[in-house]
Every structure is written in structure tokens, then in C-alpha cells.
CSV table of C-alpha atoms in Angstrom, one decimal:
chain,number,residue,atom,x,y,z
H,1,UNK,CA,2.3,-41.8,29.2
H,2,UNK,CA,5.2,-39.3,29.2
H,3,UNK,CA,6.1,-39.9,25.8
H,4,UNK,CA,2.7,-39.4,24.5
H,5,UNK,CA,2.2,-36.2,26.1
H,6,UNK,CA,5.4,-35.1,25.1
H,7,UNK,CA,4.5,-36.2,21.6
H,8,UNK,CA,0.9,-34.6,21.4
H,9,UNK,CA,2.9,-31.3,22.7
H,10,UNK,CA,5.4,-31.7,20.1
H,11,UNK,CA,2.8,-32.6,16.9
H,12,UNK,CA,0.8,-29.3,18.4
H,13,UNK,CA,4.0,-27.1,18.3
H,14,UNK,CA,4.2,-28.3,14.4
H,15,UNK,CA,0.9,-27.5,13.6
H,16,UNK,CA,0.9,-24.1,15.2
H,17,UNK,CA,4.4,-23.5,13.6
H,18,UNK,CA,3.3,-24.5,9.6
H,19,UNK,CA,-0.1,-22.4,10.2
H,20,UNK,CA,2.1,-19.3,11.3
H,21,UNK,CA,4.1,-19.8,8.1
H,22,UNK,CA,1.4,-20.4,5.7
H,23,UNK,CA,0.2,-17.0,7.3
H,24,UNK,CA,3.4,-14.9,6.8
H,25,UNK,CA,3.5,-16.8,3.3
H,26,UNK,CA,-0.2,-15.7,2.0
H,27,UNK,CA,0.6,-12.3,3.3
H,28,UNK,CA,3.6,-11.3,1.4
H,29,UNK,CA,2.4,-13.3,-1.5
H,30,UNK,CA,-1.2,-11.1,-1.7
H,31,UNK,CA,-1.1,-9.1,-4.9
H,32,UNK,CA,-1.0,-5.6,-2.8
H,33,UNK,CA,-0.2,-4.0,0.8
H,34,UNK,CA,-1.6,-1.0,0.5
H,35,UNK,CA,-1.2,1.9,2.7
H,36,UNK,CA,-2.4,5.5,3.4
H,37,UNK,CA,0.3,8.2,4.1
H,38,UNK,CA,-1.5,11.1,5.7
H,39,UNK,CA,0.6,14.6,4.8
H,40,UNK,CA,-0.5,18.2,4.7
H,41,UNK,CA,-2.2,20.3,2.2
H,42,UNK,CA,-1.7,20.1,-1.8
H,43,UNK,CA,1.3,22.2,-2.8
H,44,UNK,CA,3.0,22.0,0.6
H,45,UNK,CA,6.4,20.1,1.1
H,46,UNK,CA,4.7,17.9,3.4
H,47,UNK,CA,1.9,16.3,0.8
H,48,UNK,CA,5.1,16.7,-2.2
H,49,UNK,CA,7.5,14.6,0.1
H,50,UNK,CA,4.6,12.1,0.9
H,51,UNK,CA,3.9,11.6,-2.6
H,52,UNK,CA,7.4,11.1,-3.7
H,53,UNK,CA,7.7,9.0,-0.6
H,54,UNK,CA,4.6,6.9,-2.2
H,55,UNK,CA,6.3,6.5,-5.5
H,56,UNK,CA,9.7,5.4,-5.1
H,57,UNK,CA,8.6,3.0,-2.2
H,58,UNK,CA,6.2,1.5,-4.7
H,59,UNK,CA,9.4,1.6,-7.0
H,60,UNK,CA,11.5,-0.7,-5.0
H,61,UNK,CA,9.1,-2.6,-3.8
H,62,UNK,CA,5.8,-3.0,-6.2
H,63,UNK,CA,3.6,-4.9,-3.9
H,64,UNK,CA,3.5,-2.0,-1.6
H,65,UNK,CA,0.7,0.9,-2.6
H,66,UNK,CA,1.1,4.1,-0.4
H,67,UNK,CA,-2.3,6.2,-0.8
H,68,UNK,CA,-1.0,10.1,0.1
H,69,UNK,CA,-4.3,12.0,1.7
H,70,UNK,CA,-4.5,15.4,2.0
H,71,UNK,CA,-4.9,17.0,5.6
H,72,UNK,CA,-4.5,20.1,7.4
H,73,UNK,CA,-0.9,19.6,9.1
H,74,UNK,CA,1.0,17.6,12.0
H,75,UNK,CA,-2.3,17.4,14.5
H,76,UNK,CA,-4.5,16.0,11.8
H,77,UNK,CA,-2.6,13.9,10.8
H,78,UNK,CA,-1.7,12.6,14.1
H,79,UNK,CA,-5.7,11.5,14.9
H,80,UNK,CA,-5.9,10.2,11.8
H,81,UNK,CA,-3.2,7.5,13.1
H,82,UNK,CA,-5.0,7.1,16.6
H,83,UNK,CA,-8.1,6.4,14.9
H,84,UNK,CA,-6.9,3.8,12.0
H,85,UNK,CA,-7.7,5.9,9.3
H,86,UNK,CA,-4.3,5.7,8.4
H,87,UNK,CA,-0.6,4.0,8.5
H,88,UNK,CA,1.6,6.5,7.8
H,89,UNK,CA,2.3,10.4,8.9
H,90,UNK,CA,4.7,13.3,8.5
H,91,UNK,CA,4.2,15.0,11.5
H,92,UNK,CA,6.7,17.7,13.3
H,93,UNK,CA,8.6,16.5,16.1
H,94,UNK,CA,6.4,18.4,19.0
H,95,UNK,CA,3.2,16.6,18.0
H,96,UNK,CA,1.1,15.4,20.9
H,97,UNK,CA,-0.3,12.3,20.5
H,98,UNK,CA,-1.0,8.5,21.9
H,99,UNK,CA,2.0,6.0,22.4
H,100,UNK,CA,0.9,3.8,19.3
H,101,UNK,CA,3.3,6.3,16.9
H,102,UNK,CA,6.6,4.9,16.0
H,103,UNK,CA,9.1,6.6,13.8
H,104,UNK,CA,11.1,5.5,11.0
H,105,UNK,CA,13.1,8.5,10.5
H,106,UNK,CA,13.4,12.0,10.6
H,107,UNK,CA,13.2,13.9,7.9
H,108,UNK,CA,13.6,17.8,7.2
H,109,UNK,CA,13.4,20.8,9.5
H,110,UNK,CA,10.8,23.0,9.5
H,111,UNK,CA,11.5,26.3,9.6
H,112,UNK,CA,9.6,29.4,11.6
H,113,UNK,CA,8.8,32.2,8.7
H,114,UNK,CA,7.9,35.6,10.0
H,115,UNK,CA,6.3,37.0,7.6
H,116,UNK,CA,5.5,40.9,7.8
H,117,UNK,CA,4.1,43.8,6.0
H,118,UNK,CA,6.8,46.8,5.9
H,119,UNK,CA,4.4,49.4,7.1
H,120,UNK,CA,2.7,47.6,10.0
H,121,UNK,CA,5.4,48.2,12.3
H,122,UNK,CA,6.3,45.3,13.6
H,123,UNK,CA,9.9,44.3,14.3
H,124,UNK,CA,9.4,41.3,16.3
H,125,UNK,CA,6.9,39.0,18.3
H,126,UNK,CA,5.8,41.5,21.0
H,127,UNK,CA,4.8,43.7,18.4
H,128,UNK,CA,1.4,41.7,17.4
H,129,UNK,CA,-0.3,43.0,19.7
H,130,UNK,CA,-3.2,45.2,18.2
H,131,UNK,CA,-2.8,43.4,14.4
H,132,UNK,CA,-4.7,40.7,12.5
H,133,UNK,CA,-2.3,37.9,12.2
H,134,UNK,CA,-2.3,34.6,10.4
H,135,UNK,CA,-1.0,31.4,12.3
H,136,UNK,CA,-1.8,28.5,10.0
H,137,UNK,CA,-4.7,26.8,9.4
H,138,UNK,CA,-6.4,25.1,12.8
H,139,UNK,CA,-4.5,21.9,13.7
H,140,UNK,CA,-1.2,22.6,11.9
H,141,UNK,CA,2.1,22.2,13.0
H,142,UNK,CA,2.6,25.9,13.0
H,143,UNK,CA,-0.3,26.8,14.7
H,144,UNK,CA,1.0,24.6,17.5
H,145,UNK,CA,4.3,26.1,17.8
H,146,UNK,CA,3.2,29.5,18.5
H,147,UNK,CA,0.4,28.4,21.2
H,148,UNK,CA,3.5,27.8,23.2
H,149,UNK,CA,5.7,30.5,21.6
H,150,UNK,CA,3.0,33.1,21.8
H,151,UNK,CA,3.0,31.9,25.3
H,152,UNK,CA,6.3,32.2,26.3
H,153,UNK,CA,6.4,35.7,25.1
H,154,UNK,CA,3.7,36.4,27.8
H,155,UNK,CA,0.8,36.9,24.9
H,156,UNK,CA,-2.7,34.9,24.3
H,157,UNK,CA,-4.4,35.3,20.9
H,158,UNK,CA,-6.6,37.8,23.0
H,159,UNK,CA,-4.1,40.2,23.0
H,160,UNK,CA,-4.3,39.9,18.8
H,161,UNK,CA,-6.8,39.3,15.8
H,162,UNK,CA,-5.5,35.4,15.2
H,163,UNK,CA,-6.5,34.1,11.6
H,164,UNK,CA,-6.3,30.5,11.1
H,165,UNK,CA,-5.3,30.2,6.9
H,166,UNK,CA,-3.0,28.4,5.2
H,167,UNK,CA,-0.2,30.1,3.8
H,168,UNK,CA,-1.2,30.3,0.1
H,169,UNK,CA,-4.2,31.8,1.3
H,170,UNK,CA,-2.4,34.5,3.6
H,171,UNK,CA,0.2,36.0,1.1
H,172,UNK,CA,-2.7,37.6,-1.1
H,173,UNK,CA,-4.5,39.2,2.1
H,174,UNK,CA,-0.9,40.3,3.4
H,175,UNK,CA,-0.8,42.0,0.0
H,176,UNK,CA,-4.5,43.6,0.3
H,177,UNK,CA,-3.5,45.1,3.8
H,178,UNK,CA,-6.0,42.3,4.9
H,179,UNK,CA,-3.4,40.6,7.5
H,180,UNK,CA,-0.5,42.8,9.1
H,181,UNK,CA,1.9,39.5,9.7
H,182,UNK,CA,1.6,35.9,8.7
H,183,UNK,CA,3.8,32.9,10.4
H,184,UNK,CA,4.7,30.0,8.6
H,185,UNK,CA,6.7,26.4,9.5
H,186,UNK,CA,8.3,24.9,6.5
H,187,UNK,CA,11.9,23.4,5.4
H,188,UNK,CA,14.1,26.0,4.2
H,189,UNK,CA,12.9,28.4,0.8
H,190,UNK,CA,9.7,26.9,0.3
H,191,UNK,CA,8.3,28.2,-3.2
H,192,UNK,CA,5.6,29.5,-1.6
H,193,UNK,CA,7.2,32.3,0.7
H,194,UNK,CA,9.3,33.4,-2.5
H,195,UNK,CA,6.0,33.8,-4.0
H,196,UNK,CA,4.5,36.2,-1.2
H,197,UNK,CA,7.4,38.3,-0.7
H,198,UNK,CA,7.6,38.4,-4.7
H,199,UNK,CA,4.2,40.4,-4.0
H,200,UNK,CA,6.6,43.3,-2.7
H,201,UNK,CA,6.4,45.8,0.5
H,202,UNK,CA,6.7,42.2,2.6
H,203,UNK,CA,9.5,41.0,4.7
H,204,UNK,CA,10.7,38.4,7.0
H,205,UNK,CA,11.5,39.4,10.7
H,206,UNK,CA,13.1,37.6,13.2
H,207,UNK,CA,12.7,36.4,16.8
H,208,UNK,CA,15.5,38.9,18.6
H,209,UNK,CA,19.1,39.2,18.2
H,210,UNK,CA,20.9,36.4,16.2
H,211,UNK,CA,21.8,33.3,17.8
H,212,UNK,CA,24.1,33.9,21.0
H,213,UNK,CA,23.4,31.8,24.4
H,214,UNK,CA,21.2,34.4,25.7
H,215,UNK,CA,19.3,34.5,22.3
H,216,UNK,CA,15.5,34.9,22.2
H,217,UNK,CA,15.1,31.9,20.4
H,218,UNK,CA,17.6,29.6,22.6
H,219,UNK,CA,15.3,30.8,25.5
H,220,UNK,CA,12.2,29.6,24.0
H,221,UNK,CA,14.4,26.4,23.1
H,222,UNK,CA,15.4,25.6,27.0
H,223,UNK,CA,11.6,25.9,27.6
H,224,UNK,CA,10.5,24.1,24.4
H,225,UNK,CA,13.0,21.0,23.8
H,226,UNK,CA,11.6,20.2,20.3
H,227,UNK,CA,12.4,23.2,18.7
H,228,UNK,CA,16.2,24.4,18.2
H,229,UNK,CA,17.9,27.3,17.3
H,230,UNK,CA,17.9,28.7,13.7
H,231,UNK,CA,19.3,31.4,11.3
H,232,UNK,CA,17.9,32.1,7.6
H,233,UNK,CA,21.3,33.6,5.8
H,234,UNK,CA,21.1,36.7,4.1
H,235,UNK,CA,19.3,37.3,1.1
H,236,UNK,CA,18.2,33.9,0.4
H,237,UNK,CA,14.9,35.4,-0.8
H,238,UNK,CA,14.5,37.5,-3.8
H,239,UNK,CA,12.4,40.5,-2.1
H,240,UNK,CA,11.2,41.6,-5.7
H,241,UNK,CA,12.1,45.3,-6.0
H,242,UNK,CA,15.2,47.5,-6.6
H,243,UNK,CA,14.6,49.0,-3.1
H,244,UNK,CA,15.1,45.5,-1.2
H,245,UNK,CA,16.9,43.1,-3.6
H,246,UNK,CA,17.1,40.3,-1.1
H,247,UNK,CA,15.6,39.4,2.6
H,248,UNK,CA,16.2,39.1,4.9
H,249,UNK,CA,18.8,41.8,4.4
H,250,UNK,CA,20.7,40.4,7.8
H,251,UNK,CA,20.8,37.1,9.3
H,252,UNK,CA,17.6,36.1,11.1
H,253,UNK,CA,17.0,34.7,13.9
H,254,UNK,CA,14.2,31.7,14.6
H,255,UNK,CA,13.5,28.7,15.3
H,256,UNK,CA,12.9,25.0,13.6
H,257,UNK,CA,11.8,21.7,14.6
H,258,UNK,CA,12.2,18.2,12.8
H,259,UNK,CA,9.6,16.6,10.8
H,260,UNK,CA,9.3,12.7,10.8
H,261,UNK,CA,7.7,10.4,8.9
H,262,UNK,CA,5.9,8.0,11.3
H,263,UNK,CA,3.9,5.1,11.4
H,264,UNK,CA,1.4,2.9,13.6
H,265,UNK,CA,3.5,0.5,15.7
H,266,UNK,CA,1.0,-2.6,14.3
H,267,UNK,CA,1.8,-2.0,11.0
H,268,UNK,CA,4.3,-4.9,10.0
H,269,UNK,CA,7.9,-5.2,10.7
H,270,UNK,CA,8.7,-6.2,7.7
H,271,UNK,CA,6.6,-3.8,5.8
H,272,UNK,CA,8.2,-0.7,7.8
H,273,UNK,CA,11.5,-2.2,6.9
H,274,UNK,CA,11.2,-2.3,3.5
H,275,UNK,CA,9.9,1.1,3.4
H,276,UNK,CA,13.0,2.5,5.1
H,277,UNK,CA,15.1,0.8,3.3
H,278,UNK,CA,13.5,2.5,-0.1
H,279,UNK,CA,13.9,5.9,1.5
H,280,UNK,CA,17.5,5.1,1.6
H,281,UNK,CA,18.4,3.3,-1.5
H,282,UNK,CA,15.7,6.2,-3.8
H,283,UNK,CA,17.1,9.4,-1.7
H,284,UNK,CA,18.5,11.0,-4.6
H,285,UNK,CA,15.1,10.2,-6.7
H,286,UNK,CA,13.5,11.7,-3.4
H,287,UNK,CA,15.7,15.0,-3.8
H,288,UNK,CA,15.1,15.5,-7.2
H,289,UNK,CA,11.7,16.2,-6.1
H,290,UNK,CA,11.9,18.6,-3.2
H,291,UNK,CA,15.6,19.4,-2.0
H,292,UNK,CA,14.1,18.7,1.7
H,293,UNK,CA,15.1,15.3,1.3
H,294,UNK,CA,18.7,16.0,1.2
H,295,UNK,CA,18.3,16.3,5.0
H,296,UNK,CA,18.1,12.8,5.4
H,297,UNK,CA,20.1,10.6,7.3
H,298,UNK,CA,20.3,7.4,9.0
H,299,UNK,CA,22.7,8.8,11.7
H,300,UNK,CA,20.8,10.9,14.0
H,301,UNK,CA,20.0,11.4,17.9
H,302,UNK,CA,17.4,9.2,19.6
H,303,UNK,CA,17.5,10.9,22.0
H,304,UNK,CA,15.8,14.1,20.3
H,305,UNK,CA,12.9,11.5,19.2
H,306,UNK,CA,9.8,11.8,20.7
H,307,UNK,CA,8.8,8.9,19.3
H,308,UNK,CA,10.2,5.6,19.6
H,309,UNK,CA,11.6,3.7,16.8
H,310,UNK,CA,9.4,0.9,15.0
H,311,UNK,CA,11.7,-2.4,15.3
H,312,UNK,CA,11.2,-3.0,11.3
H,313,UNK,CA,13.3,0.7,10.7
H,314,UNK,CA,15.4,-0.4,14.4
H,315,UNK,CA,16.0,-3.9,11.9
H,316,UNK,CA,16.9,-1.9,9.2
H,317,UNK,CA,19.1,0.7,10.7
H,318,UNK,CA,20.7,-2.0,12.6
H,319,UNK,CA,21.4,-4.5,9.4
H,320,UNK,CA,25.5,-3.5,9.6
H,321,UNK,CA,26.0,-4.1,13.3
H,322,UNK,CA,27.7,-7.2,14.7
H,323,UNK,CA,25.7,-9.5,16.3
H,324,UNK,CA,24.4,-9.9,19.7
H,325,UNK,CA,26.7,-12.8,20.4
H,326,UNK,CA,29.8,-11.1,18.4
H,327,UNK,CA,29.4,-7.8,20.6
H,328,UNK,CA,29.1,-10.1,23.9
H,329,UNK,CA,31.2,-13.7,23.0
H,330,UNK,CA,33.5,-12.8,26.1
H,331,UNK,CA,31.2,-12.4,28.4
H,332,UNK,CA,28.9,-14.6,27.4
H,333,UNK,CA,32.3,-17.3,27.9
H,334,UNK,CA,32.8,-16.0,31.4
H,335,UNK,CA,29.3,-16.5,32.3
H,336,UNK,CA,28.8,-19.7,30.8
H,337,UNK,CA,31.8,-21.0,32.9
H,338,UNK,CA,30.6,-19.5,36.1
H,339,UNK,CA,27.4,-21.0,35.5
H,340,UNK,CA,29.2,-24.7,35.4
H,341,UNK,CA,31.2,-23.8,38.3
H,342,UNK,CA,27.9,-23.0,39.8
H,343,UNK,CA,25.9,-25.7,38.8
H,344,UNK,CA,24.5,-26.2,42.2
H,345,UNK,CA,22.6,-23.1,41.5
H,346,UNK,CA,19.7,-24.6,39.9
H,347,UNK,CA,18.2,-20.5,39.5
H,348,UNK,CA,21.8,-19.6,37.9
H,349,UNK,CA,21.4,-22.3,35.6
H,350,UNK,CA,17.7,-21.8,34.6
H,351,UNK,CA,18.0,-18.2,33.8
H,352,UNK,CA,21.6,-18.7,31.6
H,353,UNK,CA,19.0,-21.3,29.5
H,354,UNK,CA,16.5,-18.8,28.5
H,355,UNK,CA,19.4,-16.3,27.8
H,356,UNK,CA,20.8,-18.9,25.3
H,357,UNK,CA,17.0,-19.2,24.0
H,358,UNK,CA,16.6,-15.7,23.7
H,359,UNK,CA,20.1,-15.3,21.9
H,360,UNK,CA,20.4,-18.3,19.6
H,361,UNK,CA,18.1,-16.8,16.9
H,362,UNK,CA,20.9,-14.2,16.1
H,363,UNK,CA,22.9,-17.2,14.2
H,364,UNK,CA,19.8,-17.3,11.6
H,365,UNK,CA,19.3,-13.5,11.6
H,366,UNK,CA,23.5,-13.7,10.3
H,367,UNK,CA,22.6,-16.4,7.6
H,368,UNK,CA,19.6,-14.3,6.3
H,369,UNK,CA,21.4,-11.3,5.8
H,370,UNK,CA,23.9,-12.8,4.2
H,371,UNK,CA,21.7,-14.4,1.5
H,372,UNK,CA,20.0,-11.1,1.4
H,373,UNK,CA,23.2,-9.5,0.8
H,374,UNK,CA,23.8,-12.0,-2.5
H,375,UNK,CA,20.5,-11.4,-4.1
H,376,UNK,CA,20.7,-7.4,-4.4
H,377,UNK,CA,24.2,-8.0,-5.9
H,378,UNK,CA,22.4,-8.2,-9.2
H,379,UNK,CA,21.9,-11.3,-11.3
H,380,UNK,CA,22.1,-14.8,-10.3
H,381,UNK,CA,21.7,-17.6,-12.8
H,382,UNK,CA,18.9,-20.0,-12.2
H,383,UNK,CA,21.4,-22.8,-10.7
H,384,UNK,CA,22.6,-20.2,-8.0
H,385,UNK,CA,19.1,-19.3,-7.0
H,386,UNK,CA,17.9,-23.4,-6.6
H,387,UNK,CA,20.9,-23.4,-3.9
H,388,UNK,CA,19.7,-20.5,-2.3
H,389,UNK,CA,16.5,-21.8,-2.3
H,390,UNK,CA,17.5,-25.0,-0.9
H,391,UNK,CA,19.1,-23.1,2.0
H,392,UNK,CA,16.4,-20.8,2.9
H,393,UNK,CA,14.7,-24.3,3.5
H,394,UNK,CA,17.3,-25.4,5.5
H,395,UNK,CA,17.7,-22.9,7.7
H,396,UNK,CA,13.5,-22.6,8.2
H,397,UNK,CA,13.9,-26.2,8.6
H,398,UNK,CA,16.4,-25.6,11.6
H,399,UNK,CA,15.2,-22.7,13.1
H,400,UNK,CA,11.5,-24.3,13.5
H,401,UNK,CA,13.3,-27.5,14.9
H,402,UNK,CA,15.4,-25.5,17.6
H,403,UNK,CA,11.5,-23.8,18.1
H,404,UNK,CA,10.3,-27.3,18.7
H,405,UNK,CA,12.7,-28.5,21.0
H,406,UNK,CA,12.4,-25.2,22.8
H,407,UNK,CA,15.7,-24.1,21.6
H,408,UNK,CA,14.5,-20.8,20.8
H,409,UNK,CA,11.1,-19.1,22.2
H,410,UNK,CA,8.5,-18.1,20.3
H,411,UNK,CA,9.2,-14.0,20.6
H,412,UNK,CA,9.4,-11.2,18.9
H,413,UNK,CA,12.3,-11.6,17.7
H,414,UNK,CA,11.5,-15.3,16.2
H,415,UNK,CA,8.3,-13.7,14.4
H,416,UNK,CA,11.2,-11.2,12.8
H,417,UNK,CA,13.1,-14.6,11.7
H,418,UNK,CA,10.0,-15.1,10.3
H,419,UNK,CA,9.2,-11.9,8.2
H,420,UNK,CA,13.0,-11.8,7.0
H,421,UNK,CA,12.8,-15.7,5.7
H,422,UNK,CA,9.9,-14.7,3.8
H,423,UNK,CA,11.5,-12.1,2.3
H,424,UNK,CA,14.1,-13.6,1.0
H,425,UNK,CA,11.7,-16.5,0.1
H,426,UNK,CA,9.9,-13.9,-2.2
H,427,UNK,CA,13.0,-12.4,-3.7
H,428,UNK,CA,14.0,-15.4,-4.8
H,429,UNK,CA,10.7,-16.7,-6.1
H,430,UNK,CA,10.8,-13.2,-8.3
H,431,UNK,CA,14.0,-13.6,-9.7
H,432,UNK,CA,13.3,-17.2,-10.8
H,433,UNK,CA,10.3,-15.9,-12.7
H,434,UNK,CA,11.4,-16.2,-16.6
């Protein structure tokens, strides 16, 4: 009777196993996995970068169709995620939202722009007071930077005429006399501020005395751990007139906070991965349109993250480390001998068996990268991709054995085996195509 229940588990473990990879299979082999990538306004570096981010993802990987949609900044764009109206975000760093957000990387800093007329007599933040000033539309990631800075200079918009409009809206009216100041968050020398002070009798003003300990703008930092420190060089503006060739005509002091591009933690790990990875390998196509992406970089602070990372980018960023068991071999040895000196200790024993569970996957994880590895090399002649074939049916053939004979648990981490095999399974199945 033993055997038989032990055999009726086993034949259930291999039906559940060849349904979960006819799943993974008839996913990755459906004709699309499409995608909407929520940015900010048309014309902005946020909606440019999303749609370059759309195209060279598509690029590298065809089957993937990112859909960008327009929105008013960071705080739509983070509901839009909460509610499943879409995957994908670029979203400042400060944006409040639920814990289903996971980032895949940071991207460019955003940049505080204070923009002023040159007759309304204002020379710094506490001068607002009185004047009709524009803050970004409702919901952006610039109006939600100066609720707090506003704030922490000891003002409320009572104690000024706030106007919610987007940039390209408030340069004209700044012009007319309409608007005395304007503020603006964007990555260093958007087009769009060149085009407003190009209007003339405009400036940009700081926040204080340039950067220094005591600074202004490092106090607001202490208080507001998103944002960080900034200075705009001299002259890096044209200010369109004889009188005042460049602005700022001194260095500037503000603030910036990083932008990420962010997803919903269900979207798949190997989808987020592959995404990533195309940010990576297409940067410099992602430069050529908008110099923002030259910020990039896969070395940067978790720390300074408000968002955890998804495991498919974690999978990616991690793809040159050692492995779990090459990092801990030695200690893994000296525990693995006091656990047969100890072998009395039936708990000691128990618990060092689901470690080695928990850590045996790893050898598979090594043997997939390594085929990986050999089919971006380039071309491989049809013989050469039969073997590799072959072996990606070997090693699902012994993974889901070890699986079986509860060698390995069915985790997270064996359902990544799982999305990795199938991509390799694919890339091979692509290259064999005539």
C-alpha cells in the first residue's frame, strides 16, 4: 500500500510538472506580450524616454509590444499601476504609492527649474508670496515636490496664487505677465526651458547659497531623503539677448530627485528580465534619442530605492555573480560535517536537507547561463544548435526529476528555472528557423 501511494503521489507530481511546462511553453510561444508603459505628457522627457524605451525593447525582443500612454506625471502614473491599467511607469523616486511597485532601474535625475520673470522681484522661494505661480499640472512629480518644499520653507499655497499647468503652457503666460514664476522638474536642459527663456526678460533662480553643508537645499534634503543636492553650471542656457547671454549667470543652487522606470511586481520574471536586459544592450540607441539616458547605470544604491527590485531585473543584474554555493562552498563544508557529527540531531539534520533543496537549483541556473552565454555569441550552425537542444532537454529532464524526488522544492526560485529554460528553449527554436 506504500508503494502505491507513493506512486499515485509521484504520477500526480508529473502531471502537475508537464502542465506547468506546457504553460510557460504556450506563454512565450503566443505571438505577442504586450504591455502599456504609462509616462508623462507628449513632448516631455518622460513620454520621449518611454517611447524609445518601447522601441528598442521591441527591438531586441519582437514578441514584446510596449503601448506608451500619455498622463499627467509621476502620481498618475502611479494609480494607473495600482489599478491595472497598466505594467509599466516612469515615476520620480518620492512617489507615494502601494507596495505592488517594483523597480527595474533608475534612470535620470530630475531637475528643480526656477523659472522667474526679471521684474517680479523674486530672488528666491520666500519671495512667492503675493504672485501667481505655476507648479505643474495637478498630480505631477513637480507639483509634489514643492507641497513639501513649499512646506518646509514655512509657506501653503494660501500664502500665493498656485497655477496647476504644464510647462509648455506656462512659458507663454510668463511671457504675457500672466504668471510671475513657474517651477519645473526635468533632467538637465530640457528643450523646453531653452524655449521659455528664449522668450527673453526670464531667468532661472536658485534655492539659496550654492551647495555648502548648511546649504538651503541640503536642509530640505535632511528633511526630504528623495531629493539630493544640485547645481545648474553657468550659462548652460542661452538667455536670448545681448543683455544676458547665458543663465544662469552663476551657479545655482537646487535640488533633483531620480526618476525610475518601474513595474507591477506580477508582471513576469522573465518578461522584466528581458526588458532590462534591452535597456542595457540598446543604451546608446536610447541616448541617441534623449541624452537622459546617458544617466543610466546598472551600479547604483539600493539603498536610495524606494522601491524594491523586481527579481526578473534582481536576475538580470545579478547574471555575473558567482553562485550561491561558489560564494558559500566553505561553509557549506563545515556545516555539512557538523551536521554528520551531529547526526543525533534529527532537527540539525532536517533543516540542512531543505537548505540543500533550496540550494541545488543554482547548479541548473549555472548550466543555463552558460548556454545562454553561447547563443548571443552570434551564429551557430544547425549541428551546434541540435546539441544545445538536446541539452536543454537534459537538464529539464533532471531538474524535474530532482523536483520529483523532492530534491529541489517547488519555489520561486524553481519557477525562475523554469522561465530561463524556456528562454533559451525559444532562442534556439528562432535560430533553427531557416
Amino acid at each position: 500500500m506504500l508503494m502505491v501511494r507513493h506512486m499515485r503521489r509521484a504520477l500526480l507530481l508529473v502531471g502537475i510538472c508537464v502542465l506547468a511546462v506546457w504553460t510557460m511553453i504556450g506563454f512565450y510561444r503566443s505571438d505577442q506580450i504586450k504591455l502599456v508603459l504609462t509616462a508623462g505628457e507628449k513632448g516631455g522627457i518622460y513620454y520621449t524616454l518611454a517611447q524609445g524605451i518601447a522601441r528598442v525593447v521591441q527591438q531586441e525582443f519582437p514578441t514584446i509590444e510596449i503601448t506608451v500612454l500619455e498622463s499627467p506625471g509621476s502620481l498618475a502614473n502611479a494609480e494607473l499601476l495600482r489599478k491595472g491599467q497598466a505594467d509599466l511607469a516612469i515615476v520620480q523616486n518620492d512617489t507615494p504609492t502601494d507596495a505592488t511597485i517594483r523597480t527595474l532601474l533608475p534612470l535620470h535625475q530630475e531637475v528643480l527649474h526656477f523659472l522667474v520673470r526679471r521684474d517680479a522681484d523674486i530672488h528666491g522661494l520666500p519671495d512667492i508670496v503675493g504672485h501667481k505661480i505655476a507648479l505643474g499640472p495637478k498630480s505631477s512629480g513637480t507639483e509634489l515636490v514643492l507641497r513639501h518644499l513649499i512646506a518646509h520653507y514655512g509657506l501653503s499655497y494660501a500664502d500665493f496664487e498656485p497655477i496647476f499647468l504644464p510647462i509648455t503652457e506656462s512659458g507663454p503666460q510668463l511671457h504675457a505677465g500672466q504668471l510671475d514664476a513657474a517651477f519645473f522638474m526635468a533632467g538637465m536642459k530640457p528643450a523646453v526651458v531653452q524655449e521659455i527663456l528664449n522668450l527673453g526678460e526670464l531667468k532661472l533662480t536658485g534655492l539659496g547659497e550654492v551647495l555648502n553643508e548648511g546649504s538651503e537645499a541640503a536642509g530640505f534634503c535632511l528633511e526630504y531623503p528623495y531629493a539630493r543636492p544640485f547645481v545648474i553650471p553657468i550659462g548652460i542656457y542661452s538667455a536670448g539677448s545681448q543683455q544676458h547671454p547665458g543663465e544662469p549667470p552663476e551657479p545655482l543652487s537646487t535640488i533633483a530627485i531620480r526618476s525610475l522606470l518601474v513595474g507591477r511586481a506580477d508582471v513576469p520574471v522573465a518578461v522584466i528580465r528581458r526588458i532590462t536586459q534591452a535597456m542595457f544592450r540598446r543604451r546608446a540607441d536610447l541616448m541617441r534619442i534623449h541624452m537622459a539616458a546617458a544617466e543610466i547605470s546598472d551600479r547604483f544604491d539600493l539603498s536610495r530605492l524606494q522601491f524594491p527590485l523586481h527579481p526578473g531585473a534582481r536576475l538580470y543584474y545579478d547574471r555575473e555573480k558567482p553562485s550561491f554555493l561558489e560564494n558559500h562552498a566553505e561553509s557549506m563544508g563545515f556545516l555539512l560535517s557538523l551536521v554528520i557529527a551531529l547526526v543525533s540531531l534529527a532537527l540539525a539534520i532536517k533543516q540542512w536537507a531543505e537548505q540543500r533543496k533550496k540550494n541545488r537549483i543554482d547548479r541548473y541556473y549555472l548550466k543555463l547561463d552558460s548556454i545562454y552565454t553561447e547563443l548571443e555569441k552570434g551564429h551557430l550552425s544547425l549541428q551546434e544548435l541540435r546539441e544545445i537542444q538536446m541539452s536543454l532537454a537534459r537538464i529539464q529532464h533532471d531538474a524535474f526529476r530532482e523536483l520529483i524526488h523532492e530534491r529541489v522544492r517547488a519555489n520561486e526560485a524553481f519557477r525562475i528555472f523554469q522561465a530561463l529554460l524556456s528562454d533559451c528553449q525559444r532562442m534556439v527554436q528562432l535560430k533553427m528557423r531557416p
